[in-house]
XYZ file of N, CA, C and O in Angstrom:
748
model
N 207.413 -41.115 39.807
C 207.257 -41.514 41.190
C 207.683 -40.381 42.096
O 208.601 -39.653 41.797
N 207.036 -40.271 43.202
C 207.334 -39.203 44.141
C 208.731 -39.327 44.716
O 209.381 -38.342 44.999
N 209.232 -40.550 44.853
C 210.573 -40.736 45.406
C 211.636 -40.112 44.502
O 212.683 -39.709 44.965
N 211.383 -40.026 43.198
C 212.336 -39.418 42.283
C 212.340 -37.902 42.370
O 213.275 -37.262 41.945
N 211.297 -37.332 42.893
C 211.167 -35.884 42.928
C 212.063 -35.257 43.974
O 212.603 -34.189 43.787
N 212.271 -35.930 45.096
C 213.044 -35.358 46.177
C 214.512 -35.745 46.072
O 215.023 -36.551 46.814
N 215.178 -35.148 45.109
C 216.612 -35.347 44.961
C 217.328 -34.214 45.685
O 216.722 -33.350 46.284
N 218.605 -34.197 45.565
C 219.419 -33.174 46.214
C 218.969 -31.779 45.804
O 218.690 -31.529 44.637
N 218.906 -30.828 46.748
C 218.500 -29.470 46.400
C 219.540 -28.723 45.586
O 219.303 -27.612 45.164
N 220.681 -29.265 45.337
C 221.699 -28.586 44.532
C 221.521 -28.956 43.068
O 222.236 -29.762 42.512
N 220.531 -28.347 42.444
C 220.189 -28.640 41.060
C 220.763 -27.551 40.168
O 220.618 -26.376 40.442
N 221.409 -27.934 39.098
C 221.950 -26.943 38.176
C 220.835 -26.392 37.309
O 219.748 -26.947 37.236
N 221.121 -25.280 36.616
C 220.120 -24.656 35.763
C 219.691 -25.559 34.621
O 218.591 -25.449 34.126
N 220.541 -26.445 34.171
C 220.194 -27.293 33.046
C 219.366 -28.501 33.453
O 218.812 -29.176 32.612
N 219.277 -28.780 34.750
C 218.484 -29.901 35.230
C 217.181 -29.387 35.796
O 217.069 -28.229 36.158
N 216.180 -30.223 35.906
C 214.896 -29.767 36.439
C 215.052 -29.121 37.807
O 215.799 -29.596 38.649
N 214.340 -28.029 37.989
C 214.415 -27.313 39.252
C 213.263 -27.679 40.168
O 213.210 -27.246 41.307
N 212.347 -28.469 39.697
C 211.188 -28.822 40.504
C 211.619 -29.338 41.867
O 211.079 -28.944 42.879
N 212.624 -30.198 41.884
C 213.100 -30.765 43.148
C 213.607 -29.655 44.058
O 213.337 -29.615 45.232
N 214.384 -28.725 43.504
C 214.978 -27.634 44.270
C 213.888 -26.772 44.892
O 214.006 -26.325 46.022
N 212.824 -26.537 44.153
C 211.748 -25.692 44.654
C 210.910 -26.397 45.700
O 210.424 -25.773 46.632
N 210.731 -27.688 45.586
C 209.843 -28.413 46.484
C 210.527 -28.858 47.766
O 209.927 -28.847 48.816
N 211.802 -29.233 47.699
C 212.464 -29.743 48.895
C 212.350 -28.774 50.066
O 211.922 -29.161 51.146
N 212.654 -27.460 49.894
C 212.489 -26.567 51.034
C 211.029 -26.450 51.471
O 210.744 -26.334 52.651
N 210.099 -26.502 50.528
C 208.687 -26.395 50.884
C 208.216 -27.610 51.659
O 207.334 -27.513 52.498
N 208.806 -28.759 51.389
C 208.414 -29.983 52.075
C 208.667 -29.859 53.579
O 207.959 -30.422 54.393
N 209.677 -29.091 53.942
C 210.019 -28.924 55.347
C 209.058 -27.969 56.057
O 209.037 -27.907 57.268
N 208.284 -27.195 55.307
C 207.342 -26.264 55.931
C 206.107 -27.025 56.385
O 205.660 -27.956 55.736
N 205.522 -26.585 57.485
C 204.408 -27.307 58.104
C 203.195 -27.417 57.192
O 202.485 -28.402 57.224
N 202.941 -26.407 56.364
C 201.724 -26.418 55.543
C 201.870 -27.204 54.244
O 200.908 -27.408 53.534
N 203.053 -27.644 53.886
C 203.263 -28.325 52.620
C 202.743 -29.748 52.667
O 202.938 -30.466 53.618
N 202.073 -30.118 51.607
C 201.575 -31.484 51.490
C 202.189 -32.129 50.259
O 202.150 -31.543 49.182
N 202.747 -33.319 50.363
C 203.295 -33.989 49.179
C 202.257 -34.191 48.084
O 202.602 -34.454 46.957
N 200.984 -34.037 48.383
C 199.937 -34.189 47.365
C 200.103 -33.183 46.245
O 199.582 -33.359 45.157
N 200.846 -32.109 46.485
C 201.070 -31.103 45.454
C 201.751 -31.711 44.247
O 201.485 -31.350 43.120
N 202.625 -32.666 44.465
C 203.444 -33.143 43.368
C 203.190 -34.580 42.955
O 203.767 -35.036 41.999
N 202.372 -35.287 43.657
C 202.128 -36.660 43.258
C 201.561 -36.686 41.849
O 200.840 -35.801 41.450
N 201.911 -37.678 41.068
C 201.443 -37.748 39.694
C 200.304 -38.744 39.518
O 199.915 -39.044 38.405
N 199.761 -39.245 40.598
C 198.586 -40.105 40.480
C 197.398 -39.224 40.120
O 197.228 -38.153 40.653
N 196.577 -39.687 39.196
C 195.439 -38.898 38.776
C 194.149 -39.670 38.985
O 194.134 -40.892 39.063
N 193.086 -38.934 39.048
C 191.752 -39.492 39.133
C 191.472 -40.220 37.818
O 191.743 -39.698 36.753
N 190.919 -41.425 37.847
C 190.668 -42.144 36.598
C 189.729 -41.389 35.663
O 189.709 -41.637 34.475
N 188.962 -40.439 36.183
C 188.043 -39.673 35.352
C 188.734 -38.476 34.712
O 188.138 -37.759 33.940
N 189.994 -38.235 35.032
C 190.717 -37.110 34.463
C 191.780 -37.607 33.502
O 191.743 -38.732 33.045
N 192.766 -36.748 33.225
C 193.783 -37.040 32.228
C 194.819 -38.030 32.728
O 195.052 -38.155 33.911
N 195.514 -38.662 31.790
C 196.634 -39.502 32.169
C 197.707 -38.676 32.860
O 197.797 -37.476 32.673
N 198.535 -39.340 33.629
C 199.575 -38.663 34.397
C 200.573 -37.926 33.512
O 201.234 -37.025 33.974
N 200.683 -38.261 32.233
C 201.735 -37.660 31.416
C 201.673 -36.138 31.391
O 202.697 -35.499 31.328
N 200.502 -35.524 31.446
C 200.434 -34.070 31.437
C 200.928 -33.507 32.770
O 201.643 -32.517 32.799
N 200.577 -34.125 33.862
C 201.017 -33.684 35.181
C 202.515 -33.894 35.336
O 203.199 -33.102 35.994
N 203.047 -34.910 34.696
C 204.473 -35.222 34.805
C 205.371 -34.075 34.361
O 206.518 -33.989 34.789
N 204.881 -33.180 33.516
C 205.712 -32.051 33.085
C 206.159 -31.224 34.287
O 207.227 -30.622 34.269
N 205.391 -31.223 35.350
C 205.760 -30.441 36.530
C 207.065 -30.922 37.156
O 207.748 -30.151 37.829
N 207.421 -32.172 36.928
C 208.662 -32.708 37.496
C 209.867 -32.384 36.629
O 210.992 -32.677 37.017
N 209.663 -31.784 35.465
C 210.768 -31.489 34.552
C 210.961 -29.996 34.321
O 211.760 -29.612 33.474
N 210.252 -29.153 35.038
C 210.355 -27.711 34.847
C 211.752 -27.211 35.219
O 212.399 -27.746 36.114
N 212.199 -26.172 34.521
C 213.491 -25.552 34.801
C 213.279 -24.072 35.093
O 212.221 -23.520 34.809
N 214.316 -23.422 35.631
C 214.223 -21.994 35.901
C 213.952 -21.250 34.605
O 214.505 -21.575 33.556
N 213.124 -20.207 34.698
C 212.776 -19.461 33.497
C 213.899 -18.568 33.021
O 213.909 -18.153 31.872
N 214.842 -18.227 33.900
C 215.963 -17.389 33.499
C 215.630 -15.914 33.495
O 216.442 -15.090 33.128
N 214.423 -15.556 33.891
C 214.028 -14.152 33.953
C 214.240 -13.642 35.369
O 214.475 -14.400 36.299
N 214.140 -12.341 35.543
C 214.367 -11.729 36.857
C 213.392 -12.275 37.901
O 213.761 -12.484 39.044
N 212.137 -12.504 37.499
C 211.154 -13.047 38.439
C 211.364 -14.539 38.587
O 211.681 -15.231 37.627
N 211.178 -15.016 39.793
C 211.311 -16.459 40.030
C 210.188 -17.174 39.312
O 209.024 -16.876 39.516
N 210.517 -18.074 38.461
C 209.507 -18.831 37.736
C 210.112 -20.071 37.119
O 211.323 -20.222 37.053
N 209.234 -20.935 36.681
C 209.638 -22.196 36.074
C 209.019 -22.297 34.693
O 207.964 -21.718 34.433
N 209.671 -23.053 33.821
C 209.147 -23.236 32.470
C 209.418 -24.652 32.017
O 210.269 -25.357 32.561
N 208.688 -25.062 31.002
C 208.878 -26.374 30.420
C 208.004 -26.530 29.191
O 207.331 -25.593 28.770
N 208.011 -27.723 28.635
C 207.205 -28.055 27.463
C 206.706 -29.474 27.602
O 207.350 -30.298 28.249
N 205.575 -29.751 26.958
C 205.055 -31.110 26.915
C 204.234 -31.271 25.642
O 203.844 -30.292 25.010
N 203.998 -32.508 25.255
C 203.227 -32.803 24.052
C 201.757 -32.960 24.413
O 201.413 -33.643 25.380
N 200.911 -32.297 23.636
C 199.466 -32.399 23.806
C 198.837 -32.404 22.417
O 199.069 -31.492 21.629
N 198.083 -33.415 22.113
C 197.446 -33.575 20.803
C 198.460 -33.398 19.668
O 198.245 -32.671 18.724
N 199.608 -34.045 19.859
C 200.702 -34.078 18.870
C 201.343 -32.708 18.631
O 202.006 -32.500 17.609
N 201.148 -31.775 19.535
C 201.749 -30.442 19.421
C 202.547 -30.147 20.681
O 202.226 -30.629 21.765
N 203.564 -29.312 20.537
C 204.386 -28.899 21.670
C 203.688 -27.728 22.374
O 203.307 -26.753 21.720
N 203.515 -27.843 23.677
C 202.864 -26.805 24.471
C 203.865 -26.307 25.508
O 204.436 -27.096 26.266
N 204.077 -24.990 25.527
C 204.957 -24.372 26.517
C 204.161 -24.143 27.804
O 202.966 -23.832 27.756
N 204.824 -24.294 28.934
C 204.175 -24.069 30.220
C 205.072 -23.170 31.065
O 206.295 -23.320 31.055
N 204.442 -22.196 31.728
C 205.141 -21.304 32.643
C 204.427 -21.330 33.982
O 203.195 -21.289 34.031
N 205.204 -21.371 35.048
C 204.667 -21.331 36.407
C 205.387 -20.200 37.130
O 206.607 -20.228 37.276
N 204.633 -19.182 37.536
C 205.202 -18.024 38.219
C 204.441 -17.803 39.516
O 203.264 -17.444 39.488
N 205.082 -18.016 40.669
C 204.371 -17.881 41.937
C 203.904 -16.451 42.234
O 202.974 -16.257 43.012
N 204.521 -15.438 41.634
C 204.093 -14.039 41.779
C 203.845 -13.656 43.243
O 202.801 -13.107 43.588
N 204.792 -14.002 44.096
C 204.678 -13.648 45.508
C 203.990 -14.692 46.374
O 204.022 -14.614 47.596
N 203.343 -15.656 45.753
C 202.710 -16.755 46.487
C 203.763 -17.844 46.733
O 204.842 -17.812 46.160
N 203.414 -18.819 47.532
C 204.279 -19.986 47.689
C 204.279 -20.751 46.364
O 203.243 -20.889 45.719
N 205.427 -21.233 45.958
C 205.523 -21.997 44.722
C 204.575 -23.190 44.745
O 203.939 -23.509 43.736
N 204.434 -23.835 45.887
C 203.549 -24.997 46.006
C 202.111 -24.639 45.641
O 201.393 -25.450 45.050
N 201.677 -23.435 45.939
C 200.311 -22.998 45.621
C 200.117 -22.931 44.109
O 199.114 -23.410 43.576
N 201.081 -22.350 43.418
C 200.974 -22.233 41.963
C 201.117 -23.595 41.298
O 200.446 -23.885 40.304
N 201.950 -24.457 41.854
C 202.077 -25.813 41.308
C 200.785 -26.611 41.493
O 200.420 -27.397 40.619
N 200.071 -26.398 42.585
C 198.768 -27.063 42.775
C 197.779 -26.610 41.701
O 197.030 -27.422 41.156
N 197.787 -25.316 41.395
C 196.915 -24.794 40.348
C 197.270 -25.435 39.002
O 196.381 -25.885 38.265
N 198.555 -25.493 38.689
C 198.992 -26.108 37.430
C 198.595 -27.579 37.386
O 198.101 -28.073 36.362
N 198.777 -28.282 38.494
C 198.418 -29.705 38.549
C 196.924 -29.895 38.298
O 196.518 -30.802 37.563
N 196.110 -29.031 38.882
C 194.661 -29.120 38.692
C 194.300 -28.995 37.205
O 193.534 -29.797 36.672
N 194.872 -28.016 36.525
C 194.556 -27.814 35.111
C 195.145 -28.915 34.236
O 194.507 -29.363 33.293
N 196.348 -29.363 34.542
C 196.948 -30.435 33.758
C 196.224 -31.757 33.969
O 196.113 -32.562 33.049
N 195.699 -31.986 35.162
C 194.964 -33.225 35.454
C 193.659 -33.303 34.676
O 193.203 -34.391 34.351
N 193.066 -32.175 34.400
C 191.816 -32.138 33.641
C 191.970 -31.370 32.347
O 191.063 -30.639 31.925
N 193.121 -31.504 31.700
C 193.472 -30.662 30.558
C 192.449 -30.680 29.428
O 192.087 -29.626 28.912
N 191.974 -31.835 29.045
C 191.036 -31.866 27.909
C 189.759 -31.089 28.215
O 189.231 -30.392 27.361
N 189.272 -31.175 29.436
C 188.082 -30.423 29.819
C 188.339 -28.924 29.856
O 187.528 -28.131 29.349
N 189.458 -28.519 30.453
C 189.789 -27.092 30.496
C 190.075 -26.547 29.100
O 189.704 -25.422 28.774
N 190.716 -27.352 28.260
C 190.987 -26.958 26.883
C 189.667 -26.714 26.143
O 189.507 -25.706 25.452
N 188.715 -27.615 26.312
C 187.406 -27.454 25.653
C 186.696 -26.193 26.142
O 186.118 -25.449 25.348
N 186.740 -25.941 27.453
C 186.098 -24.732 28.004
C 186.776 -23.460 27.508
O 186.106 -22.475 27.194
N 188.100 -23.491 27.457
C 188.833 -22.319 26.986
C 188.516 -22.036 25.515
O 188.273 -20.883 25.126
N 188.499 -23.078 24.692
C 188.166 -22.901 23.273
C 186.741 -22.393 23.104
O 186.466 -21.548 22.241
N 185.829 -22.889 23.916
C 184.441 -22.421 23.857
C 184.357 -20.930 24.172
O 183.647 -20.181 23.506
N 185.117 -20.494 25.169
C 185.135 -19.071 25.526
C 185.714 -18.237 24.391
O 185.187 -17.163 24.064
N 186.765 -18.721 23.761
C 187.342 -18.006 22.621
C 186.306 -17.897 21.506
O 186.135 -16.827 20.908
N 185.588 -18.977 21.234
C 184.556 -18.947 20.193
C 183.449 -17.944 20.545
O 183.002 -17.181 19.687
N 183.009 -17.944 21.798
C 181.970 -16.995 22.231
C 182.401 -15.549 22.010
O 181.610 -14.718 21.587
N 183.658 -15.266 22.307
C 184.160 -13.891 22.237
C 184.640 -13.476 20.844
O 184.582 -12.293 20.513
N 185.133 -14.413 20.029
C 185.850 -14.044 18.816
C 185.239 -14.517 17.496
O 185.618 -14.025 16.439
N 184.306 -15.459 17.530
C 183.752 -16.001 16.281
C 183.075 -14.936 15.433
O 183.360 -14.814 14.237
N 182.199 -14.167 16.015
C 181.497 -13.140 15.239
C 182.487 -12.107 14.706
O 182.377 -11.664 13.560
N 183.456 -11.737 15.528
C 184.490 -10.796 15.094
C 185.239 -11.347 13.888
O 185.505 -10.631 12.926
N 185.573 -12.640 13.929
C 186.250 -13.244 12.788
C 185.360 -13.206 11.542
O 185.778 -12.736 10.481
N 184.140 -13.704 11.665
C 183.250 -13.777 10.499
C 182.923 -12.407 9.924
O 182.830 -12.250 8.709
N 182.771 -11.399 10.788
C 182.381 -10.058 10.330
C 183.552 -9.186 9.894
O 183.393 -8.360 8.982
N 184.716 -9.347 10.520
C 185.787 -8.380 10.307
C 187.108 -8.945 9.799
O 187.862 -8.237 9.138
N 187.424 -10.181 10.102
C 188.726 -10.728 9.761
C 188.691 -11.739 8.613
O 189.708 -11.965 7.959
N 187.571 -12.336 8.374
C 187.439 -13.368 7.343
C 187.669 -12.756 5.955
O 187.159 -11.691 5.632
N 188.438 -13.447 5.144
C 188.654 -13.023 3.763
C 187.400 -13.337 2.944
O 186.683 -14.293 3.237
N 187.147 -12.573 1.929
C 185.938 -12.753 1.115
C 185.791 -14.160 0.574
O 184.681 -14.683 0.486
N 186.882 -14.769 0.177
C 186.825 -16.110 -0.412
C 186.709 -17.219 0.644
O 186.488 -18.370 0.296
N 186.864 -16.885 1.928
C 186.754 -17.881 2.999
C 185.299 -18.015 3.448
O 184.572 -17.019 3.512
N 184.874 -19.228 3.792
C 183.492 -19.418 4.238
C 183.272 -18.856 5.649
O 184.214 -18.748 6.440
N 182.033 -18.510 5.936
C 181.645 -18.136 7.293
C 181.761 -19.406 8.134
O 181.297 -20.475 7.731
N 182.411 -19.291 9.289
C 182.630 -20.463 10.132
C 181.543 -20.622 11.181
O 181.026 -19.635 11.714
N 181.232 -21.874 11.488
C 180.374 -22.186 12.636
C 181.271 -22.207 13.877
O 182.503 -22.214 13.766
N 180.662 -22.259 15.032
C 181.443 -22.320 16.278
C 182.344 -23.553 16.282
O 183.523 -23.473 16.657
N 181.830 -24.691 15.860
C 182.617 -25.920 15.846
C 183.799 -25.812 14.881
O 184.914 -26.228 15.200
N 183.570 -25.276 13.695
C 184.653 -25.117 12.729
C 185.725 -24.169 13.267
O 186.918 -24.401 13.097
N 185.297 -23.106 13.916
C 186.210 -22.138 14.508
C 187.065 -22.808 15.588
O 188.281 -22.682 15.600
N 186.417 -23.539 16.477
C 187.116 -24.221 17.574
C 188.130 -25.216 17.026
O 189.238 -25.340 17.561
N 187.789 -25.920 15.947
C 188.704 -26.911 15.366
C 189.989 -26.280 14.846
O 191.014 -26.949 14.750
N 189.966 -25.006 14.533
C 191.159 -24.320 14.024
C 192.109 -23.879 15.131
O 193.249 -23.522 14.865
N 191.663 -23.889 16.378
C 192.484 -23.426 17.499
C 193.411 -24.538 17.984
O 192.985 -25.671 18.171
N 194.675 -24.194 18.208
C 195.665 -25.148 18.697
C 196.311 -24.595 19.955
O 196.875 -23.494 19.932
N 196.237 -25.351 21.037
C 196.865 -24.942 22.289
C 198.379 -24.944 22.114
O 198.959 -25.948 21.711
N 199.010 -23.793 22.407
C 200.470 -23.692 22.275
C 201.142 -23.252 23.571
O 202.371 -23.321 23.685
N 200.362 -22.791 24.547
C 200.976 -22.344 25.785
C 200.004 -22.293 26.943
O 198.794 -22.131 26.747
N 200.549 -22.453 28.147
C 199.784 -22.348 29.387
C 200.639 -21.581 30.378
O 201.833 -21.862 30.509
N 200.036 -20.619 31.064
C 200.742 -19.858 32.096
C 199.930 -19.881 33.370
O 198.711 -19.670 33.350
N 200.617 -20.112 34.469
C 199.996 -20.130 35.794
C 200.679 -19.057 36.622
O 201.906 -19.067 36.768
N 199.897 -18.129 37.149
C 200.437 -17.004 37.902
C 199.768 -16.944 39.266
O 198.538 -16.832 39.355
N 200.571 -17.024 40.309
C 200.036 -16.929 41.664
C 199.121 -18.093 41.993
O 199.327 -19.215 41.560
N 198.065 -17.789 42.752
C 197.184 -18.846 43.252
C 195.975 -19.110 42.366
O 195.318 -20.132 42.524
N 195.674 -18.214 41.400
C 194.432 -18.420 40.660
C 194.372 -17.825 39.255
O 193.320 -17.810 38.635
N 195.453 -17.363 38.716
C 195.440 -16.785 37.373
C 196.007 -17.788 36.368
O 197.109 -18.305 36.539
N 195.230 -18.043 35.310
C 195.610 -19.027 34.293
C 195.360 -18.439 32.913
O 194.298 -17.871 32.657
N 196.338 -18.545 32.041
C 196.193 -18.162 30.633
C 196.475 -19.391 29.780
O 197.472 -20.081 29.994
N 195.614 -19.652 28.827
C 195.900 -20.621 27.772
C 196.182 -19.781 26.539
O 195.540 -18.753 26.333
N 197.110 -20.191 25.718
C 197.435 -19.457 24.504
C 197.188 -20.366 23.304
O 197.662 -21.502 23.276
N 196.437 -19.840 22.331
C 196.080 -20.625 21.150
C 196.629 -20.002 19.879
O 196.541 -18.788 19.685
N 197.163 -20.854 19.013
C 197.494 -20.464 17.659
C 196.164 -20.320 16.922
O 195.266 -21.150 17.087
N 196.035 -19.281 16.121
C 194.747 -18.970 15.479
C 194.608 -19.495 14.059
O 193.632 -19.175 13.375
N 195.559 -20.286 13.576
C 195.534 -20.813 12.208
C 195.353 -19.679 11.193
O 194.653 -19.811 10.198
N 195.960 -18.541 11.494
C 195.923 -17.339 10.648
C 194.532 -16.741 10.457
O 194.322 -15.946 9.540
N 193.580 -17.093 11.298
C 192.259 -16.457 11.204
C 192.350 -14.976 11.563
O 191.612 -14.148 11.031
N 193.245 -14.634 12.491
C 193.426 -13.257 12.943
C 194.844 -12.793 12.630
O 195.505 -12.182 13.453
N 195.298 -13.107 11.441
C 196.608 -12.680 10.946
C 197.751 -13.107 11.864
O 198.709 -12.382 12.066
N 197.642 -14.295 12.443
C 198.722 -14.838 13.248
C 198.755 -14.386 14.695
O 199.690 -14.696 15.422
N 197.741 -13.656 15.147
C 197.686 -13.254 16.551
C 197.379 -14.472 17.424
O 196.680 -15.387 16.999
N 197.884 -14.453 18.642
C 197.526 -15.489 19.607
C 196.212 -15.097 20.267
O 195.955 -13.918 20.513
N 195.398 -16.076 20.555
C 194.144 -15.853 21.275
C 194.326 -16.444 22.663
O 194.690 -17.615 22.805
N 194.090 -15.628 23.679
C 194.433 -16.019 25.049
C 193.222 -15.898 25.970
O 192.882 -14.804 26.434
N 192.549 -17.016 26.237
C 191.488 -16.996 27.255
C 192.137 -16.988 28.634
O 193.157 -17.645 28.853
N 191.538 -16.206 29.543
C 192.132 -16.046 30.860
C 191.131 -16.395 31.959
O 189.940 -16.087 31.853
N 191.663 -17.015 33.003
C 190.889 -17.314 34.206
C 191.544 -16.570 35.353
O 192.755 -16.664 35.548
N 190.733 -15.831 36.099
C 191.259 -15.089 37.236
C 190.818 -15.694 38.558
O 191.178 -15.198 39.617
N 190.023 -16.761 38.485
C 189.571 -17.429 39.714
C 190.087 -18.867 39.809
O 189.693 -19.610 40.693
N 190.948 -19.258 38.881
C 191.502 -20.614 38.901
C 190.517 -21.675 38.472
O 190.739 -22.858 38.715
N 189.466 -21.288 37.788
C 188.455 -22.264 37.368
C 187.792 -21.889 36.040
O 187.748 -22.690 35.124
N 187.261 -20.691 35.928
C 186.432 -20.293 34.794
C 187.152 -19.288 33.900
O 187.689 -18.292 34.396
N 187.140 -19.542 32.616
C 187.695 -18.581 31.668
C 186.654 -17.491 31.440
O 185.545 -17.760 30.988
N 187.035 -16.249 31.770
C 186.060 -15.156 31.731
C 186.430 -14.058 30.762
O 185.639 -13.148 30.526
N 187.608 -14.101 30.202
C 188.089 -13.012 29.356
C 188.977 -13.591 28.270
O 189.692 -14.573 28.492
N 188.933 -12.976 27.070
C 189.808 -13.401 25.972
C 190.513 -12.165 25.425
O 189.869 -11.142 25.185
N 191.814 -12.284 25.256
C 192.554 -11.200 24.639
C 193.311 -11.721 23.429
O 193.605 -12.896 23.308
N 193.590 -10.784 22.521
C 194.345 -11.112 21.320
C 195.729 -10.498 21.503
O 195.856 -9.374 21.975
N 196.749 -11.252 21.153
C 198.113 -10.783 21.342
C 198.936 -11.030 20.094
O 198.816 -12.066 19.459
N 199.820 -10.067 19.788
C 200.769 -10.258 18.710
C 200.481 -9.465 17.492
O 199.523 -8.884 17.213
């Protein structure tokens, strides 16, 4: 509930910082409480994914940022929110948008990874005794393990590769806050 979000701004590091970050923003003229409401469109995801935004804590790094975890498809997914010079409310709106439609964005991100990496896997990384994978088989092996939101429009999803690429993470990236246009391998 939104009433639970606006608690005292004196939040310790061990307690969620979401309240601390939003309370000062609420006083600014441009802030809209719609940034944090957990009501979702019936055509999108249940509120449970958006609810993670109310439990974020300070990242503990030099840059101001928030972090947390939530369960998705029976797996733990790490989430990072870094305003990167933008208003925190702007980055939280971006995170809310992706969390509200998580299954759709997850499917699009996996599709982009398959477009960019399937042939590379089949031609260069696949072991001789392993079968050539179809796009669907490849996508089924990907597990979402992380989401990062940076500024007003940069989004990274991080996928476990089920050892297809020797344990590297596959990271589809969106630079416009909507479309995944690039995939990088990390690790």
